Amino acid sequence: KAGVTQTPRYLIKTRGQQVTLSCSPISGHRSVSWYQQTPGQGLQFLFEYFSETQRNKGNFPGRFSGRQFSNSRSEMNVSTLELGDSALYLCASSSVPRYDTEAFFGQGTRLTVV
Amino acid sequence: GENVEQHPSTLSVQEGDSAVIKCTYSDSASNYFPWYKQELGKGPQLIIDIRSNVGEKKDQRIAVTLNKTAKHFSLHITETQPEDSAVYFCAASSGSARQLTFGSGTQLTVLP
């Protein structure tokens, strides 16, 4: 069974640009969550999607957005990139959107903003 | 919101010794506490979890204990091996705050 797939693995963008990251959950999983990982702030929750609906959102500015498609694949978008957006962006999928259901993480997308 | 503190930030042990990582949380409503292991270049992987109706859970060399009164939980790894070297994260969540709140991580190094 294939795991969570995130593309691309690495990205370099210029300040002010926008970026879109993609996540394909484990087959059959319908809940997708996104996290930002930085050395300074650690792992922080961005948002959660289930059945194409955002169910929960973390404390991030509106420049961070996401969506989920009918096949459960998800994308997140960051507009007007800032240097501080450089991070590892992790996607996690779960079979159901319960708070105590195992979350399976992908390998992440390493975003560097220059 | 929830706040999870994790200690120590780095931990070195000799192969075969035990390792203990401790976390405290602030939200008394939290009732799910997973532990993740993250190896270099990989995403976090769940290694064990515990729910608030259980005080201790064990899986081979790994065990987790939970003290709800004191709001702290700990990861215990016995008979450590070099492949246990990684960053370990604790986390907490609840039915009301469904997202995982993570601790700051512990870099565990097992010396051969």
mmCIF file of C-alpha atoms in Angstrom:
data_model
loop_
_atom_site.group_PDB
_atom_site.id
_atom_site.type_symbol
_atom_site.label_atom_id
_atom_site.label_comp_id
_atom_site.label_asym_id
_atom_site.label_seq_id
_atom_site.Cartn_x
_atom_site.Cartn_y
_atom_site.Cartn_z
ATOM 1 C CA LYS A 1 0.000 0.000 0.000
ATOM 2 C CA ALA A 2 1.541 3.272 -1.097
ATOM 3 C CA GLY A 3 2.150 5.885 1.566
ATOM 4 C CA VAL A 4 1.432 9.592 1.534
ATOM 5 C CA THR A 5 2.998 11.217 -1.516
ATOM 6 C CA GLN A 6 4.031 14.845 -1.521
ATOM 7 C CA THR A 7 5.267 16.707 -4.582
ATOM 8 C CA PRO A 8 7.566 18.315 -5.252
ATOM 9 C CA ARG A 9 10.168 17.253 -2.686
ATOM 10 C CA TYR A 10 12.133 20.471 -3.007
ATOM 11 C CA LEU A 11 11.261 23.981 -4.136
ATOM 12 C CA ILE A 12 13.157 27.255 -4.333
ATOM 13 C CA LYS A 13 11.057 30.381 -4.750
ATOM 14 C CA THR A 14 11.685 34.093 -4.689
ATOM 15 C CA ARG A 15 10.153 36.405 -2.121
ATOM 16 C CA GLY A 16 6.794 37.706 -3.346
ATOM 17 C CA GLN A 17 6.018 34.696 -5.518
ATOM 18 C CA GLN A 18 3.351 32.120 -4.802
ATOM 19 C CA VAL A 19 3.690 28.362 -4.526
ATOM 20 C CA THR A 20 1.418 25.318 -4.669
ATOM 21 C CA LEU A 21 2.242 22.057 -2.934
ATOM 22 C CA SER A 22 0.492 18.762 -3.580
ATOM 23 C CA CYS A 23 -0.409 15.817 -1.357
ATOM 24 C CA SER A 24 -1.858 12.441 -2.323
ATOM 25 C CA PRO A 25 -3.132 10.585 0.760
ATOM 26 C CA ILE A 26 -3.020 6.862 1.342
ATOM 27 C CA SER A 27 -5.625 5.120 -0.793
ATOM 28 C CA GLY A 28 -8.945 5.143 1.042
ATOM 29 C CA HIS A 29 -7.963 7.913 3.438
ATOM 30 C CA ARG A 30 -10.260 10.903 3.244
ATOM 31 C CA SER A 31 -8.809 13.233 5.863
ATOM 32 C CA VAL A 32 -5.753 15.346 5.058
ATOM 33 C CA SER A 33 -3.910 17.707 7.398
ATOM 34 C CA TRP A 34 -1.015 20.051 6.689
ATOM 35 C CA TYR A 35 1.789 21.039 9.056
ATOM 36 C CA GLN A 36 4.687 23.448 8.824
ATOM 37 C CA GLN A 37 7.994 22.375 10.371
ATOM 38 C CA THR A 38 10.751 24.901 11.117
ATOM 39 C CA PRO A 39 13.760 24.753 13.463
ATOM 40 C CA GLY A 40 12.444 27.717 15.440
ATOM 41 C CA GLN A 41 8.711 26.978 15.716
ATOM 42 C CA GLY A 42 8.724 23.198 15.388
ATOM 43 C CA LEU A 43 5.696 21.413 13.968
ATOM 44 C CA GLN A 44 2.676 23.666 13.628
ATOM 45 C CA PHE A 45 -0.793 22.788 12.351
ATOM 46 C CA LEU A 46 -1.955 24.612 9.224
ATOM 47 C CA PHE A 47 -5.340 23.114 8.283
ATOM 48 C CA GLU A 48 -7.377 19.945 7.946
ATOM 49 C CA TYR A 49 -9.632 18.838 5.095
ATOM 50 C CA PHE A 50 -12.271 16.149 4.904
ATOM 51 C CA SER A 51 -14.731 15.571 2.090
ATOM 52 C CA GLU A 52 -13.438 18.652 0.257
ATOM 53 C CA THR A 53 -14.264 20.863 3.247
ATOM 54 C CA GLN A 54 -11.848 22.656 5.551
ATOM 55 C CA ARG A 55 -12.727 21.471 9.031
ATOM 56 C CA ASN A 56 -10.047 23.128 11.075
ATOM 57 C CA LYS A 57 -7.465 25.879 10.615
ATOM 58 C CA GLY A 58 -4.376 26.797 12.569
ATOM 59 C CA ASN A 59 -3.062 30.213 13.434
ATOM 60 C CA PHE A 60 -1.541 31.205 10.111
ATOM 61 C CA PRO A 61 -2.183 34.292 7.957
ATOM 62 C CA GLY A 62 -4.607 34.231 5.055
ATOM 63 C CA ARG A 63 -1.691 33.876 2.617
ATOM 64 C CA PHE A 64 -1.826 30.188 3.474
ATOM 65 C CA SER A 65 -4.729 28.378 1.883
ATOM 66 C CA GLY A 66 -5.636 24.903 0.793
ATOM 67 C CA ARG A 67 -8.197 22.750 -0.862
ATOM 68 C CA GLN A 68 -9.157 19.132 -1.265
ATOM 69 C CA PHE A 69 -10.432 17.424 -4.379
ATOM 70 C CA SER A 70 -13.071 14.733 -4.747
ATOM 71 C CA ASN A 71 -10.358 12.038 -4.912
ATOM 72 C CA SER A 72 -9.059 13.269 -1.496
ATOM 73 C CA ARG A 73 -5.882 14.720 -2.993
ATOM 74 C CA SER A 74 -5.048 18.057 -1.429
ATOM 75 C CA GLU A 75 -3.098 21.147 -2.350
ATOM 76 C CA MET A 76 -1.881 24.020 -0.261
ATOM 77 C CA ASN A 77 -0.990 27.430 -1.597
ATOM 78 C CA VAL A 78 1.148 30.160 -0.139
ATOM 79 C CA SER A 79 0.884 33.564 -1.782
ATOM 80 C CA THR A 80 3.251 36.527 -1.513
ATOM 81 C CA LEU A 81 6.047 34.387 -0.115
ATOM 82 C CA GLU A 82 8.172 35.716 2.715
ATOM 83 C CA LEU A 83 11.618 34.558 3.818
ATOM 84 C CA GLY A 84 10.033 33.192 6.994
ATOM 85 C CA ASP A 85 7.902 30.790 4.955
ATOM 86 C CA SER A 86 10.997 28.659 4.335
ATOM 87 C CA ALA A 87 10.137 25.360 5.970
ATOM 88 C CA LEU A 88 9.369 21.700 5.548
ATOM 89 C CA TYR A 89 5.673 21.346 4.747
ATOM 90 C CA LEU A 90 4.233 18.040 5.825
ATOM 91 C CA CYS A 91 0.999 16.426 4.813
ATOM 92 C CA ALA A 92 -0.675 13.752 6.931
ATOM 93 C CA SER A 93 -3.572 11.512 6.003
ATOM 94 C CA SER A 94 -6.024 9.645 8.211
ATOM 95 C CA SER A 95 -8.754 7.196 7.417
ATOM 96 C CA VAL A 96 -11.337 9.296 9.255
ATOM 97 C CA PRO A 97 -11.242 12.808 10.728
ATOM 98 C CA ARG A 98 -11.130 11.696 14.353
ATOM 99 C CA TYR A 99 -8.700 13.405 16.684
ATOM 100 C CA ASP A 100 -7.384 10.082 17.966
ATOM 101 C CA THR A 101 -6.896 8.345 14.624
ATOM 102 C CA GLU A 102 -3.351 7.616 13.480
ATOM 103 C CA ALA A 103 -1.987 10.253 11.156
ATOM 104 C CA PHE A 104 0.414 9.029 8.459
ATOM 105 C CA PHE A 105 2.902 11.648 7.322
ATOM 106 C CA GLY A 106 4.500 12.102 3.945
ATOM 107 C CA GLN A 107 8.170 12.955 3.485
ATOM 108 C CA GLY A 108 7.351 16.616 3.078
ATOM 109 C CA THR A 109 8.144 19.395 0.642
ATOM 110 C CA ARG A 110 11.192 21.469 1.497
ATOM 111 C CA LEU A 111 10.430 25.081 0.516
ATOM 112 C CA THR A 112 13.229 27.621 0.414
ATOM 113 C CA VAL A 113 12.351 31.277 -0.123
ATOM 114 C CA VAL A 114 15.213 33.486 -1.294
ATOM 115 C CA GLY B 1 -4.934 26.721 23.165
ATOM 116 C CA GLU B 2 -2.871 23.678 23.998
ATOM 117 C CA ASN B 3 0.828 24.008 24.825
ATOM 118 C CA VAL B 4 3.129 20.975 24.950
ATOM 119 C CA GLU B 5 6.593 21.185 26.478
ATOM 120 C CA GLN B 6 9.169 18.461 25.847
ATOM 121 C CA HIS B 7 12.436 17.653 27.616
ATOM 122 C CA PRO B 8 15.272 17.100 27.078
ATOM 123 C CA SER B 9 16.027 18.646 23.692
ATOM 124 C CA THR B 10 19.007 16.321 23.206
ATOM 125 C CA LEU B 11 19.737 12.954 24.757
ATOM 126 C CA SER B 12 22.738 10.676 24.288
ATOM 127 C CA VAL B 13 22.748 7.134 25.653
ATOM 128 C CA GLN B 14 24.966 4.101 25.313
ATOM 129 C CA GLU B 15 23.631 1.219 23.256
ATOM 130 C CA GLY B 16 21.661 -1.077 25.522
ATOM 131 C CA ASP B 17 20.775 1.634 28.039
ATOM 132 C CA SER B 18 17.301 3.109 28.501
ATOM 133 C CA ALA B 19 16.096 6.489 27.304
ATOM 134 C CA VAL B 20 13.306 8.576 28.798
ATOM 135 C CA ILE B 21 11.665 11.629 27.215
ATOM 136 C CA LYS B 22 9.126 13.697 29.116
ATOM 137 C CA CYS B 23 6.302 15.981 28.022
ATOM 138 C CA THR B 24 3.830 18.182 29.832
ATOM 139 C CA TYR B 25 0.622 19.637 28.411
ATOM 140 C CA SER B 26 -1.589 22.499 29.480
ATOM 141 C CA ASP B 27 -5.124 21.707 28.254
ATOM 142 C CA SER B 28 -6.957 19.357 30.612
ATOM 143 C CA ALA B 29 -9.315 18.483 27.739
ATOM 144 C CA SER B 30 -6.502 16.742 25.828
ATOM 145 C CA ASN B 31 -7.023 13.010 25.839
ATOM 146 C CA TYR B 32 -4.941 11.587 22.993
ATOM 147 C CA PHE B 33 -1.136 11.513 23.222
ATOM 148 C CA PRO B 34 0.877 10.078 20.323
ATOM 149 C CA TRP B 35 4.643 9.835 20.000
ATOM 150 C CA TYR B 36 6.361 10.233 16.647
ATOM 151 C CA LYS B 37 9.844 9.323 15.441
ATOM 152 C CA GLN B 38 11.367 11.387 12.647
ATOM 153 C CA GLU B 39 14.467 10.185 10.840
ATOM 154 C CA LEU B 40 16.560 12.460 8.677
ATOM 155 C CA GLY B 41 14.817 13.305 5.421
ATOM 156 C CA LYS B 42 11.593 11.582 6.394
ATOM 157 C CA GLY B 43 8.248 12.569 7.797
ATOM 158 C CA PRO B 44 7.254 11.738 11.385
ATOM 159 C CA GLN B 45 6.140 8.165 11.992
ATOM 160 C CA LEU B 46 3.836 7.118 14.810
ATOM 161 C CA ILE B 47 5.573 4.733 17.208
ATOM 162 C CA ILE B 48 3.081 4.530 20.069
ATOM 163 C CA ASP B 49 0.060 6.390 21.384
ATOM 164 C CA ILE B 50 -2.012 6.474 24.563
ATOM 165 C CA ARG B 51 -5.475 7.651 25.439
ATOM 166 C CA SER B 52 -6.515 9.286 28.675
ATOM 167 C CA ASN B 53 -8.381 6.268 29.979
ATOM 168 C CA VAL B 54 -5.107 4.310 30.096
ATOM 169 C CA GLY B 55 -2.161 4.950 32.418
ATOM 170 C CA GLU B 56 0.480 2.934 30.617
ATOM 171 C CA LYS B 57 0.968 1.204 27.289
ATOM 172 C CA LYS B 58 3.808 -0.979 26.129
ATOM 173 C CA ASP B 59 4.937 -2.252 22.731
ATOM 174 C CA GLN B 60 8.083 -4.373 22.867
ATOM 175 C CA ARG B 61 10.935 -2.012 23.851
ATOM 176 C CA ILE B 62 8.776 1.100 23.859
ATOM 177 C CA ALA B 63 6.400 2.204 26.599
ATOM 178 C CA VAL B 64 4.438 5.341 27.342
ATOM 179 C CA THR B 65 3.057 6.457 30.709
ATOM 180 C CA LEU B 66 0.429 9.103 31.336
ATOM 181 C CA ASN B 67 -0.354 11.039 34.495
ATOM 182 C CA LYS B 68 -3.525 13.042 33.822
ATOM 183 C CA THR B 69 -3.540 14.674 37.227
ATOM 184 C CA ALA B 70 -0.070 16.111 36.723
ATOM 185 C CA LYS B 71 -0.635 16.575 32.952
ATOM 186 C CA HIS B 72 2.491 14.823 31.879
ATOM 187 C CA PHE B 73 3.384 11.799 29.822
ATOM 188 C CA SER B 74 6.659 10.055 29.104
ATOM 189 C CA LEU B 75 8.253 7.825 26.486
ATOM 190 C CA HIS B 76 10.504 5.018 27.670
ATOM 191 C CA ILE B 77 12.795 3.112 25.295
ATOM 192 C CA THR B 78 14.643 0.144 26.750
ATOM 193 C CA GLU B 79 17.636 -1.727 25.331
ATOM 194 C CA THR B 80 18.349 1.108 22.916
ATOM 195 C CA GLN B 81 19.920 0.349 19.553
ATOM 196 C CA PRO B 82 21.740 2.621 17.066
ATOM 197 C CA GLU B 83 18.688 2.562 14.787
ATOM 198 C CA ASP B 84 16.703 4.251 17.570
ATOM 199 C CA SER B 85 18.726 7.412 16.866
ATOM 200 C CA ALA B 86 16.270 10.008 15.554
ATOM 201 C CA VAL B 87 14.186 13.001 16.641
ATOM 202 C CA TYR B 88 11.220 12.085 18.812
ATOM 203 C CA PHE B 89 8.121 14.266 19.148
ATOM 204 C CA CYS B 90 5.302 14.048 21.638
ATOM 205 C CA ALA B 91 1.906 15.491 20.785
ATOM 206 C CA ALA B 92 -1.537 16.042 22.266
ATOM 207 C CA SER B 93 -5.024 16.498 20.892
ATOM 208 C CA SER B 94 -8.623 16.466 22.016
ATOM 209 C CA GLY B 95 -12.081 16.187 20.624
ATOM 210 C CA SER B 96 -12.483 19.957 20.812
ATOM 211 C CA ALA B 97 -9.058 20.929 19.458
ATOM 212 C CA ARG B 98 -8.714 18.206 16.886
ATOM 213 C CA GLN B 99 -5.319 19.157 15.565
ATOM 214 C CA LEU B 100 -2.142 17.711 17.002
ATOM 215 C CA THR B 101 -0.065 20.093 19.114
ATOM 216 C CA PHE B 102 3.541 18.928 19.079
ATOM 217 C CA GLY B 103 6.367 19.251 21.555
ATOM 218 C CA SER B 104 9.650 20.773 20.382
ATOM 219 C CA GLY B 105 11.343 17.425 19.816
ATOM 220 C CA THR B 106 14.187 15.410 21.348
ATOM 221 C CA GLN B 107 17.259 14.439 19.351
ATOM 222 C CA LEU B 108 18.146 10.961 20.622
ATOM 223 C CA THR B 109 21.596 9.618 19.831
ATOM 224 C CA VAL B 110 22.434 6.018 20.687
ATOM 225 C CA LEU B 111 26.191 5.551 20.905
ATOM 226 C CA PRO B 112 27.575 2.147 19.855
#
